[in-house]
Short mmCIF file of C-alpha atoms in Angstrom, two decimals:
data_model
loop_
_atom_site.label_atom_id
_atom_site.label_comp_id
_atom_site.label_asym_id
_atom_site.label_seq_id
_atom_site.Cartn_x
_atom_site.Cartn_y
_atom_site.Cartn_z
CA UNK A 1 0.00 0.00 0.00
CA UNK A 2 1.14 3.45 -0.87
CA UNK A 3 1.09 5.60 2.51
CA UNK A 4 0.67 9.23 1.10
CA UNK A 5 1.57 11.44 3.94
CA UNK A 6 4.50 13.24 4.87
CA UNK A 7 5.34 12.68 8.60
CA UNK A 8 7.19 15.27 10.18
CA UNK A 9 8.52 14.97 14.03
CA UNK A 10 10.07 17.92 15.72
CA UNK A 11 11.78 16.78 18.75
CA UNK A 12 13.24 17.57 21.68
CA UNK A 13 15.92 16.12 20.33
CA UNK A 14 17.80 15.84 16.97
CA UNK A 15 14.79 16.44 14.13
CA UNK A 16 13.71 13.38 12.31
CA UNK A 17 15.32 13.46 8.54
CA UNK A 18 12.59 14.64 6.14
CA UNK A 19 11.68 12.54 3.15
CA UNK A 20 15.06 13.05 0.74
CA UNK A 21 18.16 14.31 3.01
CA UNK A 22 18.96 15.52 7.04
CA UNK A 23 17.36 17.69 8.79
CA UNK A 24 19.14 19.44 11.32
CA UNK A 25 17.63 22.00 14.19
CA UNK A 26 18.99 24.78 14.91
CA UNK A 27 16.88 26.87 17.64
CA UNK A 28 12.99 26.67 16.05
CA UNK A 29 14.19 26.38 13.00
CA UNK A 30 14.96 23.17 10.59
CA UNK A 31 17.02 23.71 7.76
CA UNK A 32 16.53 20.68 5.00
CA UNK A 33 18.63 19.33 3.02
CA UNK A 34 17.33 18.69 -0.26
CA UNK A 35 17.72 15.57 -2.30
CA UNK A 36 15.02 16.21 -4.17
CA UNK A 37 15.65 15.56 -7.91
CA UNK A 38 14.18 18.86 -8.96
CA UNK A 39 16.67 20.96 -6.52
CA UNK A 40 19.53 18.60 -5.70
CA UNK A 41 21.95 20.25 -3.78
CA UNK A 42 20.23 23.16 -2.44
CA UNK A 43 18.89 23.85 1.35
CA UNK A 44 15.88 25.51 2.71
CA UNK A 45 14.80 26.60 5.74
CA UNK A 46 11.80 26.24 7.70
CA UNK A 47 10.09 27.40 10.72
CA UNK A 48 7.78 24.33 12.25
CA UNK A 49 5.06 26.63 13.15
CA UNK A 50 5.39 28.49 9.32
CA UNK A 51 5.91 24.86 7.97
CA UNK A 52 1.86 24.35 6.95
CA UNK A 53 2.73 27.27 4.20
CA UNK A 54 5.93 26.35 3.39
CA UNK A 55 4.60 22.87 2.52
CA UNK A 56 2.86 24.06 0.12
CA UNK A 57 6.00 24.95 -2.24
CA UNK A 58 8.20 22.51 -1.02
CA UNK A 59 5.94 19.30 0.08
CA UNK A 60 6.92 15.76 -0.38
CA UNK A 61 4.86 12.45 -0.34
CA UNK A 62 6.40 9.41 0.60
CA UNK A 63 5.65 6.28 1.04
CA UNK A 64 6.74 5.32 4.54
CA UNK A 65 9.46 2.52 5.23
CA UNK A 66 11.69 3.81 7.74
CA UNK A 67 14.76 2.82 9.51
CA UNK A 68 16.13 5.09 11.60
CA UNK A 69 19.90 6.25 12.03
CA UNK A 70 21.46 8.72 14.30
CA UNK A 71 25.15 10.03 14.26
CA UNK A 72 25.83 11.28 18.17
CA UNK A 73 28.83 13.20 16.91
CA UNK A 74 27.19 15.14 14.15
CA UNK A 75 23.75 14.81 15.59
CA UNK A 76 22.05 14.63 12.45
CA UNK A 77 19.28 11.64 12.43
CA UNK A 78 18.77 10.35 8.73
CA UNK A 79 16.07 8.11 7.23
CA UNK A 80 16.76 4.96 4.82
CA UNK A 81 12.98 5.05 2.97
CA UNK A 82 11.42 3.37 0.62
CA UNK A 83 9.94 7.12 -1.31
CA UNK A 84 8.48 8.76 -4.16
CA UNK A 85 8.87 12.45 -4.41
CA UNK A 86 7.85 15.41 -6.24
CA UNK A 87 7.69 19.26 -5.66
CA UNK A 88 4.38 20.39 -5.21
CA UNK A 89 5.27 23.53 -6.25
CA UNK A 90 6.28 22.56 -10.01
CA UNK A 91 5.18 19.02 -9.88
CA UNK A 92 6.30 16.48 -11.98
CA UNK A 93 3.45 15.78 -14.46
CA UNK A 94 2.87 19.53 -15.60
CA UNK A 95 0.00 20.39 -13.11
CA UNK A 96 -0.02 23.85 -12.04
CA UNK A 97 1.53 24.99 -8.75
CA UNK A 98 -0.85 24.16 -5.69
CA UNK A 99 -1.55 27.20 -3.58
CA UNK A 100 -3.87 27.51 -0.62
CA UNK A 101 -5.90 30.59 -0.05
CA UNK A 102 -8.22 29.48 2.71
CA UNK A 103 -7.94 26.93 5.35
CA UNK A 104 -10.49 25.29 7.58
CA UNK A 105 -8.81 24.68 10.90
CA UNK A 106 -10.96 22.35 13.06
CA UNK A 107 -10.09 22.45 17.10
CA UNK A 108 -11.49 22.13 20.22
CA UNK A 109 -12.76 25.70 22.39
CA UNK A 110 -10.20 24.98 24.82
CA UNK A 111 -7.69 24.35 21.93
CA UNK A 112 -7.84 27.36 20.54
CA UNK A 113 -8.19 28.83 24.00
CA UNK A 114 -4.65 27.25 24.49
CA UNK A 115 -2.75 27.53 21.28
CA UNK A 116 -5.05 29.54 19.03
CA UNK A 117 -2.99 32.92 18.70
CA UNK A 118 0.16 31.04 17.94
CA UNK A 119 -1.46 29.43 15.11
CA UNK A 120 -3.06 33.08 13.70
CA UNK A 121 0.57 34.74 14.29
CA UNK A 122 2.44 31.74 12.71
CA UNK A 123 -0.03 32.83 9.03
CA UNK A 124 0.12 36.25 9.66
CA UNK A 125 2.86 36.82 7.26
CA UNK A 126 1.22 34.78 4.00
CA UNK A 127 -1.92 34.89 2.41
CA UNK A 128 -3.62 31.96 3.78
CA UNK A 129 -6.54 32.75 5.26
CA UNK A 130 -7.66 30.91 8.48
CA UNK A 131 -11.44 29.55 9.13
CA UNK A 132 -11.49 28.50 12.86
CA UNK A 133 -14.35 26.35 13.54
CA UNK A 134 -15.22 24.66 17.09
CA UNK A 135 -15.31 20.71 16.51
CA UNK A 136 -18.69 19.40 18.20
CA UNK A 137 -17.11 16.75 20.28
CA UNK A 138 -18.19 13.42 17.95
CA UNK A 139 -16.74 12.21 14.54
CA UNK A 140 -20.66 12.01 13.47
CA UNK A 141 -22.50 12.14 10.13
CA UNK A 142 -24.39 15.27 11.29
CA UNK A 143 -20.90 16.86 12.41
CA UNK A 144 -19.21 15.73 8.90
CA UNK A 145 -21.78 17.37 7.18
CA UNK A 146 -22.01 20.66 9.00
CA UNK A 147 -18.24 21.04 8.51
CA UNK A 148 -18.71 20.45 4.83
CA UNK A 149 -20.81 23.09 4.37
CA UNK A 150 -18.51 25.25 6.53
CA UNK A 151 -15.77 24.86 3.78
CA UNK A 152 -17.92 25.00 0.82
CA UNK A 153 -19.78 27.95 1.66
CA UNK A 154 -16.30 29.63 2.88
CA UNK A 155 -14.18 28.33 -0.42
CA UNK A 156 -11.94 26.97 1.81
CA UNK A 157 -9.00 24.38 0.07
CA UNK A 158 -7.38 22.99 2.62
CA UNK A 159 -8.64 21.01 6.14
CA UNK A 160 -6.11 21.03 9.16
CA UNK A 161 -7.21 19.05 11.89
CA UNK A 162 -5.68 20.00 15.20
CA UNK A 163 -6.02 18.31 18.63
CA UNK A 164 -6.49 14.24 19.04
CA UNK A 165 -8.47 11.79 17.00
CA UNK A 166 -11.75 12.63 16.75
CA UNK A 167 -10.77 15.67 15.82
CA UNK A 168 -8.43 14.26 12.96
CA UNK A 169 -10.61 11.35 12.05
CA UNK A 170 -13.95 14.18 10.93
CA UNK A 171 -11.45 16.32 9.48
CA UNK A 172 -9.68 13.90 7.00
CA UNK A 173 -14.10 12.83 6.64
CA UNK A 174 -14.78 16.55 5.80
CA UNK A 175 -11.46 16.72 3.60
CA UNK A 176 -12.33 13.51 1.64
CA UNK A 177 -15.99 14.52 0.39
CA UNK A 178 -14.56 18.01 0.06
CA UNK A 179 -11.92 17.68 -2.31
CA UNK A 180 -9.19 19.08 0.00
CA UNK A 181 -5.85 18.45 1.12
CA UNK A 182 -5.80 17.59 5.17
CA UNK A 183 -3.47 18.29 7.60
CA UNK A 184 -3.15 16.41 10.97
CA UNK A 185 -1.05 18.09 13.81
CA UNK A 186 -1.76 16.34 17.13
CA UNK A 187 -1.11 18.24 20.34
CA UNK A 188 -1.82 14.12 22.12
CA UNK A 189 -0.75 11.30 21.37
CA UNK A 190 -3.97 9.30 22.54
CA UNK A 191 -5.11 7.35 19.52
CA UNK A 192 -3.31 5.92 16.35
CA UNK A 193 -5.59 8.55 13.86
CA UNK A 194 -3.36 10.71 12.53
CA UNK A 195 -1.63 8.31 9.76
CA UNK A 196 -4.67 6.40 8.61
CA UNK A 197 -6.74 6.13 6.09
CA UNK A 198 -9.66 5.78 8.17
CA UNK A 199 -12.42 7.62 10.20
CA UNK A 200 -14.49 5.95 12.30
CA UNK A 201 -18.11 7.27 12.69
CA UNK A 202 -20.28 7.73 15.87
CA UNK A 203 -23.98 8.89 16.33
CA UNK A 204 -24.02 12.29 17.98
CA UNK A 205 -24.30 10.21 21.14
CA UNK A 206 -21.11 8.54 21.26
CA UNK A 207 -22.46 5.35 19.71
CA UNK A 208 -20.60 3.26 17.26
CA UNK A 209 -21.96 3.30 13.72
CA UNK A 210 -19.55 2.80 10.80
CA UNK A 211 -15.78 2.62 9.10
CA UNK A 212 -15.39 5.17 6.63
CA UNK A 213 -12.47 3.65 4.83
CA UNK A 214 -10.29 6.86 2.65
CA UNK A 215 -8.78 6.53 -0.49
CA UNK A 216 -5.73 8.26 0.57
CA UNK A 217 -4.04 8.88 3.91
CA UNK A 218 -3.43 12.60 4.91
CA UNK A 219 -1.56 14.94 3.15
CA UNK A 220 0.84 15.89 5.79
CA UNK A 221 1.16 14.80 9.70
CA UNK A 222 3.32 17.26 11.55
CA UNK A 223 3.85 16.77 15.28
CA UNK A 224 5.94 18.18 18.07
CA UNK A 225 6.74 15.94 20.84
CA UNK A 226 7.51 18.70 23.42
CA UNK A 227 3.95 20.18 22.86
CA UNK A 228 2.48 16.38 23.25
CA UNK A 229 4.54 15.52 26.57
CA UNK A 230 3.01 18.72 28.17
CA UNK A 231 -0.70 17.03 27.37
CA UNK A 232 -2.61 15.12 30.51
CA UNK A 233 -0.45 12.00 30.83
CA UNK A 234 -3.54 10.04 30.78
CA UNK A 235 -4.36 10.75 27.40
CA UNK A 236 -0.60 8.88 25.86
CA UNK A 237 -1.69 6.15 28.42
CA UNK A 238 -4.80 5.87 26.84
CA UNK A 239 -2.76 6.32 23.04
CA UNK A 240 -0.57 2.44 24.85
CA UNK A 241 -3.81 0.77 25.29
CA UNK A 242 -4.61 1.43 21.30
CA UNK A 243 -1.68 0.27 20.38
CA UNK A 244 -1.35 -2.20 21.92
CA UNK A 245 -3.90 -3.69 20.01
CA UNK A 246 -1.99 -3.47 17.24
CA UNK A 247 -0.13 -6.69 17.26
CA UNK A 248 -2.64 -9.22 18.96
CA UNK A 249 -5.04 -8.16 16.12
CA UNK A 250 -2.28 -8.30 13.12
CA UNK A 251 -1.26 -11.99 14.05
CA UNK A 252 -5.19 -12.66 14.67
CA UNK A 253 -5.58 -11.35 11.09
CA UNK A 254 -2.50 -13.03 10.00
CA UNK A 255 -3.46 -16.73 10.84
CA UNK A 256 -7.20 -15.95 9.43
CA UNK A 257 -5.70 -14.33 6.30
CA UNK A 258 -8.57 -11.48 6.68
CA UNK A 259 -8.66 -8.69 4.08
CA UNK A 260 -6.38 -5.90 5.75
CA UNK A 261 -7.59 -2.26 5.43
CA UNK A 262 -5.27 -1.87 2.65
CA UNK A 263 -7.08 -4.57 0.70
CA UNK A 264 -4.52 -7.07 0.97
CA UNK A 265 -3.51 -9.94 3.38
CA UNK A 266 -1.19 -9.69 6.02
CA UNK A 267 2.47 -9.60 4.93
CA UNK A 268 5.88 -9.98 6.95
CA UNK A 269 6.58 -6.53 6.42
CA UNK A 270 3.31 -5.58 8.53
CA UNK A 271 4.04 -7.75 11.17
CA UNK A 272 7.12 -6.32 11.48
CA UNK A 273 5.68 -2.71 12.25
CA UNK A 274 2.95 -4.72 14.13
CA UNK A 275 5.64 -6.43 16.52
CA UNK A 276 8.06 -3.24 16.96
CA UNK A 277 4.75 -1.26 18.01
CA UNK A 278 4.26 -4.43 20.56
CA UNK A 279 8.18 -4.04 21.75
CA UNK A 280 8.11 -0.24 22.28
CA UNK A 281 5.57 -0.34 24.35
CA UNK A 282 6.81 -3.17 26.73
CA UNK A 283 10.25 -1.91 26.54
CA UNK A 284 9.26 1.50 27.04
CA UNK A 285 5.83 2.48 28.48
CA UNK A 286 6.56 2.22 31.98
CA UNK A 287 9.43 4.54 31.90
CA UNK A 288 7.46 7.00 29.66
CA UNK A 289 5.11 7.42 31.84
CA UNK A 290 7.21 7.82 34.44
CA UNK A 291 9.03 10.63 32.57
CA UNK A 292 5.64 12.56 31.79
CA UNK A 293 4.66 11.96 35.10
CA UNK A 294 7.79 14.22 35.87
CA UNK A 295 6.98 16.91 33.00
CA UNK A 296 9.45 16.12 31.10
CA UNK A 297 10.48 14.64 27.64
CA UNK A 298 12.82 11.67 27.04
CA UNK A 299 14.07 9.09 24.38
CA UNK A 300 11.65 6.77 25.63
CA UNK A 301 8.76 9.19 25.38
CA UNK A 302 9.32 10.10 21.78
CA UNK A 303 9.44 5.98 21.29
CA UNK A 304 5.72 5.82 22.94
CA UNK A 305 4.55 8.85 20.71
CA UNK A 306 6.25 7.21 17.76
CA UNK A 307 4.50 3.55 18.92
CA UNK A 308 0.75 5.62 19.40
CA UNK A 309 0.50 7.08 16.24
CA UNK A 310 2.84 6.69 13.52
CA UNK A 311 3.60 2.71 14.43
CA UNK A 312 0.13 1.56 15.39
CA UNK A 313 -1.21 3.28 12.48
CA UNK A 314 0.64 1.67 9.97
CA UNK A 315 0.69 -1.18 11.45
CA UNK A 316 -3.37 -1.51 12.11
CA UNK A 317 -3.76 -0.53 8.00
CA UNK A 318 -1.54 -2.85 6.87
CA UNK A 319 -2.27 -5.90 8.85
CA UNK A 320 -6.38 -5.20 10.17
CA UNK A 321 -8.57 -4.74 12.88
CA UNK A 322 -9.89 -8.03 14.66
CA UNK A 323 -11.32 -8.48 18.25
CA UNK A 324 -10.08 -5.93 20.73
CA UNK A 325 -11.68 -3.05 18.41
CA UNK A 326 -14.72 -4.90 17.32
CA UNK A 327 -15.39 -4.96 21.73
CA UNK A 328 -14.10 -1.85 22.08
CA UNK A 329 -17.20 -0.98 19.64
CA UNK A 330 -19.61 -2.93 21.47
CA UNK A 331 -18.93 -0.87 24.93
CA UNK A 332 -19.85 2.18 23.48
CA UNK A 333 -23.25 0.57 23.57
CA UNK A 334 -23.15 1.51 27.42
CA UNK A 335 -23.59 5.27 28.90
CA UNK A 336 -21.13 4.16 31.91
CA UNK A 337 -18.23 3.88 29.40
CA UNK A 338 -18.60 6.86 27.44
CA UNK A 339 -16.44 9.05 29.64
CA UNK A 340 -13.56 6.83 28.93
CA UNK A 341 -10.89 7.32 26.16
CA UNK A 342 -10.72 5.32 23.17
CA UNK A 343 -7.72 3.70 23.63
CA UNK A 344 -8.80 2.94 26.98
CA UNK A 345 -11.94 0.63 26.24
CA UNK A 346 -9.33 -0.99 23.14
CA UNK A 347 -6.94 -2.26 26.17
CA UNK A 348 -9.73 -3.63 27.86
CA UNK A 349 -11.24 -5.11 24.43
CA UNK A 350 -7.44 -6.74 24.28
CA UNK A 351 -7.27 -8.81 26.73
CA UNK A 352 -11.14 -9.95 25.50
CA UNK A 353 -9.86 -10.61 22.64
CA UNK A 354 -6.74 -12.73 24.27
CA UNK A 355 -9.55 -14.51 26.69
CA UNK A 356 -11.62 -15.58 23.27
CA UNK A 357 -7.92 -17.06 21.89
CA UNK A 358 -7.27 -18.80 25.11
CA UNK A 359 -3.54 -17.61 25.10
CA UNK A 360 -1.16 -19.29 27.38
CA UNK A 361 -1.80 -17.99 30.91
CA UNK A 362 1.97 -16.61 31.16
CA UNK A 363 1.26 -14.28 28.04
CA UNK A 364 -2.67 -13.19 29.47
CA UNK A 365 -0.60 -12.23 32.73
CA UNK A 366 2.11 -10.49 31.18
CA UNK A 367 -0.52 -8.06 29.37
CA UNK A 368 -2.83 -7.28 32.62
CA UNK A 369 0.28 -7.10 34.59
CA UNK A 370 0.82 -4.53 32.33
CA UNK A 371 -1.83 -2.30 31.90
CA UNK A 372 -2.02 -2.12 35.75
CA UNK A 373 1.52 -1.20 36.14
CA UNK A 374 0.66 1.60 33.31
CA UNK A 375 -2.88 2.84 34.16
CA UNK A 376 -4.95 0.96 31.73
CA UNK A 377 -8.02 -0.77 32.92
CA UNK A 378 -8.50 -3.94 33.31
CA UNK A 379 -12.04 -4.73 35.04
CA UNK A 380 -15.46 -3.33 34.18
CA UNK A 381 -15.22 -1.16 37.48
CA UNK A 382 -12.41 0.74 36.17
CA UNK A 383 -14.23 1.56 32.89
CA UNK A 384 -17.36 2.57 35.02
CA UNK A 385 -19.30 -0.34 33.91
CA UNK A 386 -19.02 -1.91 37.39
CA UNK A 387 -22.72 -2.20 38.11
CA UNK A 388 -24.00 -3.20 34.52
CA UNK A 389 -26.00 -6.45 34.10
CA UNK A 390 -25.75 -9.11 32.32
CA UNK A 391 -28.29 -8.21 29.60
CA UNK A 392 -26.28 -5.21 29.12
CA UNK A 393 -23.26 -7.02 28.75
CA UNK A 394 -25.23 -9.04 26.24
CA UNK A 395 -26.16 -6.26 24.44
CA UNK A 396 -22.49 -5.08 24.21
CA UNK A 397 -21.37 -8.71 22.73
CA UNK A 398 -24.11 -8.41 20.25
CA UNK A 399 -22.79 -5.30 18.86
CA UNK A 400 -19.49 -6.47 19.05
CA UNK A 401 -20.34 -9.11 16.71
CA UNK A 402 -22.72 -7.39 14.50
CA UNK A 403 -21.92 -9.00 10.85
CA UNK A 404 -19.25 -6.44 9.14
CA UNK A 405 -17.71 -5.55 12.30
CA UNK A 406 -13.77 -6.82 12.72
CA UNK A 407 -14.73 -9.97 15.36
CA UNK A 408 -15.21 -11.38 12.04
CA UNK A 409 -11.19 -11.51 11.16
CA UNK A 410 -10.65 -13.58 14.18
CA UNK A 411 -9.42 -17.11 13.00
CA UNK A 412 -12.16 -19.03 14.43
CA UNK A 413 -16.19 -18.77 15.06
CA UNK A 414 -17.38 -16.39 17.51
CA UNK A 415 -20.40 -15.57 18.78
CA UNK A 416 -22.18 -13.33 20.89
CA UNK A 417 -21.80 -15.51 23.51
CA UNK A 418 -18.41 -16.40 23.56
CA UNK A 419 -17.48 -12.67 23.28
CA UNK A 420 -20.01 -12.18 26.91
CA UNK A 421 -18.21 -14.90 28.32
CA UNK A 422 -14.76 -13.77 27.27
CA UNK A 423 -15.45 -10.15 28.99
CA UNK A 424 -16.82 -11.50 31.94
CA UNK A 425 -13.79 -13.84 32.19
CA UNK A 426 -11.36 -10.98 31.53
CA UNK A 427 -13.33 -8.34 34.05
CA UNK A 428 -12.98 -11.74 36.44
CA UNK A 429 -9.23 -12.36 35.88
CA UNK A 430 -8.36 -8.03 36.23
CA UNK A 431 -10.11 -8.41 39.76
CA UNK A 432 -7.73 -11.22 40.51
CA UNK A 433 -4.74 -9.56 39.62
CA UNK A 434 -5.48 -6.24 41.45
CA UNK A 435 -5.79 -8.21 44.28
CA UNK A 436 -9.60 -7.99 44.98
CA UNK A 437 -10.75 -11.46 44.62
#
């Protein structure tokens, strides 16, 4: 699969390379080193916060394969990747020169509350003009189409989603039936949105209702990992427990050979970003949190942000989606749960999904163990569904299997009632390892 989005990382340490050379940092501003066939040789500069303009005449698109390199005497990180690249600005097929007069920027009241004037200042020196419009609070069909008309009746050209993944998810919607470009620049790193191809669609109340699979992946996903560690530490907890989904439903997908959301089967290659998602997290989640905990940023930190978004994204689109979002669906079903984070009802739907397989108990402990030790939950109490019945909990595994859902890329039958049993077993064994039975 082609992944058409250019993913730029500022960090607190060296800068990620961009797409054809090194970047290097030097105070807020990266200075690129072109490889770029059309201006081989030459540098530019950019300022990160200026950088949604200066795309414009100097984007790339890329598909991503990346193995990282850094150089501690130069410090100078470059990429080995797998690319295609062209200058938007002259193209390489004769089409005119993009240019983007008017942007819809979609964000939170309290995001713009927060960040808002640095994002006017940062245009006030081009001709871009901004649209800010207040995002409703659900990726829903009504919400999608009141955005729409928002950038039709404005003549706006570009989308920039900024905040976490609802946010991103109806914005690359809106862009996608618009005809625009999107932009993705997270400020958490709390779901694995930003890269995909993918928005999933509630009713206005927070109810599951659909995949809206995209032809194309955003345009251009720009994050800054200082300006994520300074987020609620819950919310890159709640970023672990969707990805670590990631791998338990790639190899679930893998051994059923289910259609991926690329359109293909599970290769090597996908596992391969599936189990390095898997890795980061064990290797490094505790300590992250640890370090935001602390307000600060470290390498470990930048590996969990990396792991949330850009490896869990990938790694869900190329391999699939199987039981642990599929539950994670059914629970929104339930009032009690709606107050919890996404990512926090997905690490829950895991270890569902690991009670359906029957895994070896040394593997089911080694997951719960974890999530405890990071601040997942693991029993119905913790998701504030301590008091629900069992016809609730019916109704949840009924919607969890509801024909086109992902339950069906597991690699054996299931059925409404194994998925009731399999959360009532998992709610059963989180009890036992927090010590309360």
């Amino acid at each position: 699969m082609n992944y058409n989005t250019t993913f730029l990382v500022v960090k607190s340490s060296p800068v990620y390379s961009d797409v054809c050379g090194k970047v290097y940092k030097n105070g807020i501003r990266i200075i690129w080193k072109s490889g770029n066939p059309y201006e081989a040789g030459t540098d530019k500069t950019f300022s990160w916060i200026l950088f949604l303009e200066e795309y414009t005449a100097y984007g790339m698109v890329i598909i991503v394969s990346m193995v990282w390199r850094q150089s501690r005497r130069t410090e100078v990180t470059t990429a080995n990747l797998k690319y295609e690249c062209y200058e938007i600005s002259k193209g390489n097929t004769g089409t005119a020169p993009v240019t983007v007069k008017k942007a819809l920027v979609l964000i939170s009241q309290g995001g713009y509350k927060r960040i808002g004037k640095m994002i006017e200042d940062s245009f006030a020196e081009n001709n871009c003009e901004l649209v800010f419009d207040y995002f409703n609070g659900e990726c829903s069909t009504n919400e999608i189409d009141r955005l729409l008309k928002v950038v039709k009746d404005k003549g706006c050209d570009l989308t920039i989603g900024i905040g976490g993944g609802k946010i991103f998810d109806t914005a690359k919607a809106v862009a996608h039936y618009a005809g625009t470009q999107v932009f993705i620049c997270p400020t958490i790193a709390s779901t694995d949105a930003p890269c995909s191809a993918l928005s999933v669609i509630y009713t206005d109340e927070g109810v599951f209702e659909k995949y809206l699979f995209l032809p194309a992946n955003p345009n251009l996903v720009m994050m800054d990992t200082e300006i994520i560690a300074k987020s609620p530490v819950r919310l890159t907890v709640a970023g672990m427990g969707d990805a670590l989904a990631t791998y338990f439903e790639a190899r679930a997908c893998q051994r059923s050979e289910a259609t991926s959301c690329a359109g293909g089967n599970t290769t090597g290659a996908a596992m391969a970003l599936a189990e390095l998602c898997f890795d980061n997290l064990m290797e490094e989640g505790v300590k992250a949190k640890i370090a935001l905990e602390a307000g600060v940023c470290t390498p470990a930190v930048e590996k969990i942000i990396e792991a949330n978004t850009l490896l869990s994204g990938i790694g869900f689109e190329s391999a699939g989606l199987a039981g642990a979002h599929a539950i994670h669906n059914g629970l929104t079903v339930l009032e009690e749960c709606h107050h919890m984070y996404h990512g926090e009802k997905v690490a829950f739907g895991t270890l569902a999904q690991l009670v359906l397989e029957n895994v070896p108990h040394e593997e089911l402990e080694e997951i719960i163990m974890w999530c405890i030790e990071v601040g997942l939950p693991v029993t119905l109490e913790e998701l504030g569904a301590g008091n629900v019945t069992d016809e609730q909990l019916m109704e949840v595994a009924k919607a969890a299997s509801a024909e086109g859902d992902t339950l069906q890329n597991m690699p054996f039958t299931v059925t409404p009632e194994s998925v009731f049993a399999a959360i009532k077993a998992a709610d059963a064994y989180g009890r036992y390892y927090l010590g309360e039975e």
